[in-house]
mmCIF file of C-alpha atoms in Angstrom:
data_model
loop_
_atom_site.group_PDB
_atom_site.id
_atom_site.type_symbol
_atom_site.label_atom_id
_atom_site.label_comp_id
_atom_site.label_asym_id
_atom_site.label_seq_id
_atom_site.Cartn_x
_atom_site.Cartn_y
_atom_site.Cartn_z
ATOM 1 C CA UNK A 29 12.452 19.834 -9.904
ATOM 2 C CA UNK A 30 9.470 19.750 -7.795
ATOM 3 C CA UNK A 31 9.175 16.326 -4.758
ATOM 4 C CA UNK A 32 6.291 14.209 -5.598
ATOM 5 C CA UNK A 33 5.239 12.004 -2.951
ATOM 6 C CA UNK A 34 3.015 8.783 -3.435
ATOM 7 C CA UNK A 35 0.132 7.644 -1.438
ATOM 8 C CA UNK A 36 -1.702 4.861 -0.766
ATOM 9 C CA UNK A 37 -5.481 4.732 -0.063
ATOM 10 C CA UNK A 38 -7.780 2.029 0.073
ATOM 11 C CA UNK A 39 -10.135 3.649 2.367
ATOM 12 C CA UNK A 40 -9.461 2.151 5.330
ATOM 13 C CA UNK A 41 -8.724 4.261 8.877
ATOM 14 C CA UNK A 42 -5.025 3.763 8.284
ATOM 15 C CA UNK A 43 -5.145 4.910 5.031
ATOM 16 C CA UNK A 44 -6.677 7.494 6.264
ATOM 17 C CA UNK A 45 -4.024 7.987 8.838
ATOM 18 C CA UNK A 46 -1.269 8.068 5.428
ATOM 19 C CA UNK A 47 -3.498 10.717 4.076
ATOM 20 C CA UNK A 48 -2.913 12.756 6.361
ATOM 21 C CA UNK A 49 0.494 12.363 7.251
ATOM 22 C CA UNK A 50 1.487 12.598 3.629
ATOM 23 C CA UNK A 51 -0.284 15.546 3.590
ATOM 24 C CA UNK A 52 1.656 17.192 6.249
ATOM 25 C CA UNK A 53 5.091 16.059 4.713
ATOM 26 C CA UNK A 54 4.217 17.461 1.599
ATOM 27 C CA UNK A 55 2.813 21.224 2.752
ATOM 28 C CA UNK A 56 6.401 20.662 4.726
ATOM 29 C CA UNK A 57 8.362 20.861 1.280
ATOM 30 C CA UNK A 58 5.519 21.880 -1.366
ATOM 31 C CA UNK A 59 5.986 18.283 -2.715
ATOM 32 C CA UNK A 60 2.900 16.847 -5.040
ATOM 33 C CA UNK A 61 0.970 14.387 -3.910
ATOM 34 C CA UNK A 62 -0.210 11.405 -5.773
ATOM 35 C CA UNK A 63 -3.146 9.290 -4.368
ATOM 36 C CA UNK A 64 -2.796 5.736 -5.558
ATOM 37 C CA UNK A 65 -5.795 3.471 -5.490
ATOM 38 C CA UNK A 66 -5.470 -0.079 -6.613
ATOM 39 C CA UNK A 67 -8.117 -2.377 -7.326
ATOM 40 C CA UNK A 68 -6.695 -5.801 -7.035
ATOM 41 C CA UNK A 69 -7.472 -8.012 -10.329
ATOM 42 C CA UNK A 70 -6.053 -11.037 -11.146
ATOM 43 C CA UNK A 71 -5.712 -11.946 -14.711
ATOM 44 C CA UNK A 72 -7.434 -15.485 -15.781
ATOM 45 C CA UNK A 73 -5.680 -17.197 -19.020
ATOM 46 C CA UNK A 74 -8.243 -19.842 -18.853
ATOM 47 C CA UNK A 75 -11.612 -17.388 -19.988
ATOM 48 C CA UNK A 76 -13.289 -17.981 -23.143
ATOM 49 C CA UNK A 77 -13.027 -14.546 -25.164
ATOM 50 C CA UNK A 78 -17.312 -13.353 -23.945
ATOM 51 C CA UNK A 79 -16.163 -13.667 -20.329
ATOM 52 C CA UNK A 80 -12.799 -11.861 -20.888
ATOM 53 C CA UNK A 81 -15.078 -9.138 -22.263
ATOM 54 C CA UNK A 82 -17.693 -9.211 -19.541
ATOM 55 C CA UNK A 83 -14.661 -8.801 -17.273
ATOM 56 C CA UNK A 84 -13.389 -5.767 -18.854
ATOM 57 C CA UNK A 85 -16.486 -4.526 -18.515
ATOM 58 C CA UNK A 86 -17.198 -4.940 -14.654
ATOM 59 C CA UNK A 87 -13.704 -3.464 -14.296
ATOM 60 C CA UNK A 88 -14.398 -0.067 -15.975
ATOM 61 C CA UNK A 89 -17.751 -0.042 -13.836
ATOM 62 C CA UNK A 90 -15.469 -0.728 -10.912
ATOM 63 C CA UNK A 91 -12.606 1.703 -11.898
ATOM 64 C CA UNK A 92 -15.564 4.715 -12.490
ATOM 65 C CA UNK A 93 -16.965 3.875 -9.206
ATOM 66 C CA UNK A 94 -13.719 3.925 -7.322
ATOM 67 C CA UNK A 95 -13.298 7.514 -8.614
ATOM 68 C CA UNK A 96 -16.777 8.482 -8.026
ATOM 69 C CA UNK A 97 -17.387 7.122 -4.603
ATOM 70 C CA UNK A 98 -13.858 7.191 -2.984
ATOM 71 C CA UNK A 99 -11.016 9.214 -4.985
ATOM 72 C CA UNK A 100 -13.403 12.099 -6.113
ATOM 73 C CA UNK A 101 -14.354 13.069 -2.667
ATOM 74 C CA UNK A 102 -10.785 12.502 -0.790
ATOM 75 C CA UNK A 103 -9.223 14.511 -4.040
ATOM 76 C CA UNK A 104 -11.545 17.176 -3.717
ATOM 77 C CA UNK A 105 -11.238 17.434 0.382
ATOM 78 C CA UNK A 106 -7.338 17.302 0.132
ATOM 79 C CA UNK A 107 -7.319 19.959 -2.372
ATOM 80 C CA UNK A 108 -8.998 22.422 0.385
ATOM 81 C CA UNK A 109 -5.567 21.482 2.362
ATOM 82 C CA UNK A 110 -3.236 21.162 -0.232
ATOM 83 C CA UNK A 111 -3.388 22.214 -3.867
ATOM 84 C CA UNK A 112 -1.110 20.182 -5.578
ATOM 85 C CA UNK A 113 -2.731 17.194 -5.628
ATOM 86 C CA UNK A 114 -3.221 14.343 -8.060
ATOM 87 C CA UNK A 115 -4.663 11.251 -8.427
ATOM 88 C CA UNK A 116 -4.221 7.362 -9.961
ATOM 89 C CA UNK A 117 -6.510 4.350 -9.972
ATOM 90 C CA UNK A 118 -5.435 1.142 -11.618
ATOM 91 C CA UNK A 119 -6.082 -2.148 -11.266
ATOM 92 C CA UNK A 120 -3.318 -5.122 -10.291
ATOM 93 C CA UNK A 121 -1.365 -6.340 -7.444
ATOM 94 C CA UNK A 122 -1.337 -3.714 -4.777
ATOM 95 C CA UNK A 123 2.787 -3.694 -4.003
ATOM 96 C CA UNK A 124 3.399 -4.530 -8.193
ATOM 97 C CA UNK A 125 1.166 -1.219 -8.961
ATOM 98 C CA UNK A 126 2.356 1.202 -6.315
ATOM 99 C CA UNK A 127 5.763 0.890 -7.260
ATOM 100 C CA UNK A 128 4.789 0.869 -10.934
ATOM 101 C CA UNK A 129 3.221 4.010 -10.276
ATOM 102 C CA UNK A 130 5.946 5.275 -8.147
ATOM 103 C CA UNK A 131 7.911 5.071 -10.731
ATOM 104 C CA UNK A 132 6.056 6.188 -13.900
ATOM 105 C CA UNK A 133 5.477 9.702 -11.448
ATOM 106 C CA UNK A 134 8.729 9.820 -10.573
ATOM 107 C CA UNK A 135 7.942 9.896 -6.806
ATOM 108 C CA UNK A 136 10.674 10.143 -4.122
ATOM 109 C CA UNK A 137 8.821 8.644 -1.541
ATOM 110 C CA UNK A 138 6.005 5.959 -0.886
ATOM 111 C CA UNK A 139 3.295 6.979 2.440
ATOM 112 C CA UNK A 140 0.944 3.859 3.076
ATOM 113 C CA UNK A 141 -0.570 2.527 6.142
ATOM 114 C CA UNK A 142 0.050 0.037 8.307
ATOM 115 C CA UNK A 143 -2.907 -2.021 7.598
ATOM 116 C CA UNK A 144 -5.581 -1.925 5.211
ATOM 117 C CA UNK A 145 -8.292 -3.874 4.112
ATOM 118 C CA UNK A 146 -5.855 -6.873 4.063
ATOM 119 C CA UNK A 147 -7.316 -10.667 3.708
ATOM 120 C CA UNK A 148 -6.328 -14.341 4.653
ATOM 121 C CA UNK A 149 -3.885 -14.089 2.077
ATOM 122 C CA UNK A 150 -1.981 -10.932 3.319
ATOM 123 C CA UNK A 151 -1.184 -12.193 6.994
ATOM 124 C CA UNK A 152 -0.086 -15.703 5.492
ATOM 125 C CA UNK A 153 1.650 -13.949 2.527
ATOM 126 C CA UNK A 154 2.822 -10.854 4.322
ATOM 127 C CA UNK A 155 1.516 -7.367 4.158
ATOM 128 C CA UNK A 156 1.324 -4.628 1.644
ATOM 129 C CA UNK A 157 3.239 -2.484 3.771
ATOM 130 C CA UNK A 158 5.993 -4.816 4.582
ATOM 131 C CA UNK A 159 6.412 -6.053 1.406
ATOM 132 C CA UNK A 160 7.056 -2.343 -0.233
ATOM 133 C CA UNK A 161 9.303 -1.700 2.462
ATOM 134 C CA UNK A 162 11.397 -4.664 1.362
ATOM 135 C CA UNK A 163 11.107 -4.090 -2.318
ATOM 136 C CA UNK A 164 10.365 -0.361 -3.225
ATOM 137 C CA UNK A 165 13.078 1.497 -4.826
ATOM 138 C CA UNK A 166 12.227 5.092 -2.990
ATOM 139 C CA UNK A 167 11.612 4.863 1.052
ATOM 140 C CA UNK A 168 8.515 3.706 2.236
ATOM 141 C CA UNK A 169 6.826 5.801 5.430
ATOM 142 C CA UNK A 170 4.684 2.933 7.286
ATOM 143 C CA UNK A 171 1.942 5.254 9.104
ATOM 144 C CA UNK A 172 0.611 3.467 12.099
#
């Protein structure tokens, strides 16, 4: 049963710093890595049925250009360091979806930053990172 490790990137310098750390932990114990990216999106009941489908639209635009300008190139760098690489984008909320995908892969450990490219809403709310550490079900590394 091979270690899968998840983690997450948002392109910020600490999630840069997780990268690499991660990185290192998993050449440590040939674990797989998983890069997460999540686009937050917050569903609207309230749209009339054209703008739910304009929506859908901007998000696959959004979802091709997260692979294309971000994931791609950090997927294809890691895999210079690290074979056993693999990668998921999705959209939702950002602590919701990385356990969800923690999960569904079957990881035995979260990596994530510190800080990201957090808002208002995350210092009155609390932080990505503190949150998972409170509510993941595998242990959460907080990378400084």
């Amino acid at each position: 049963m091979s270690v899968k490790f998840v983690v997450g990137y948002d392109g910020s310098q600490a999630s840069e710093g997780a990268i690499r750390f991660a990185i290192a932990q998993a050449k440590s114990c040939n674990a797989v890595l998983v890069v997460a990216h999540v686009l937050e999106w917050s569903p609207y009941s309230f749209l009339t049925p054209t703008e739910i489908e304009e929506r859908h639209k901007r998000r696959n635009e959004e979802l091709k250009r997260a692979e294309q300008a971000l994931i791609g190139p950090l997927i294809a760098k890691i895999k210079s360091e690290h074979a056993d690489v693999e990668s998921v984008i999705r959209y939702g909320n950002i602590v919701d979806t990385l356990m969800a995908i923690s999960a569904d892969c079957g990881a035995d450990q979260i990596f994530i930053g510190r800080t990201g490219h957090s808002s208002l809403s995350a210092r009155v709310f609390g932080s990505v990172a503190g949150s998972l550490a409170q509510h993941a079900d595998v242990p959460v590394t907080i990378v400084p």
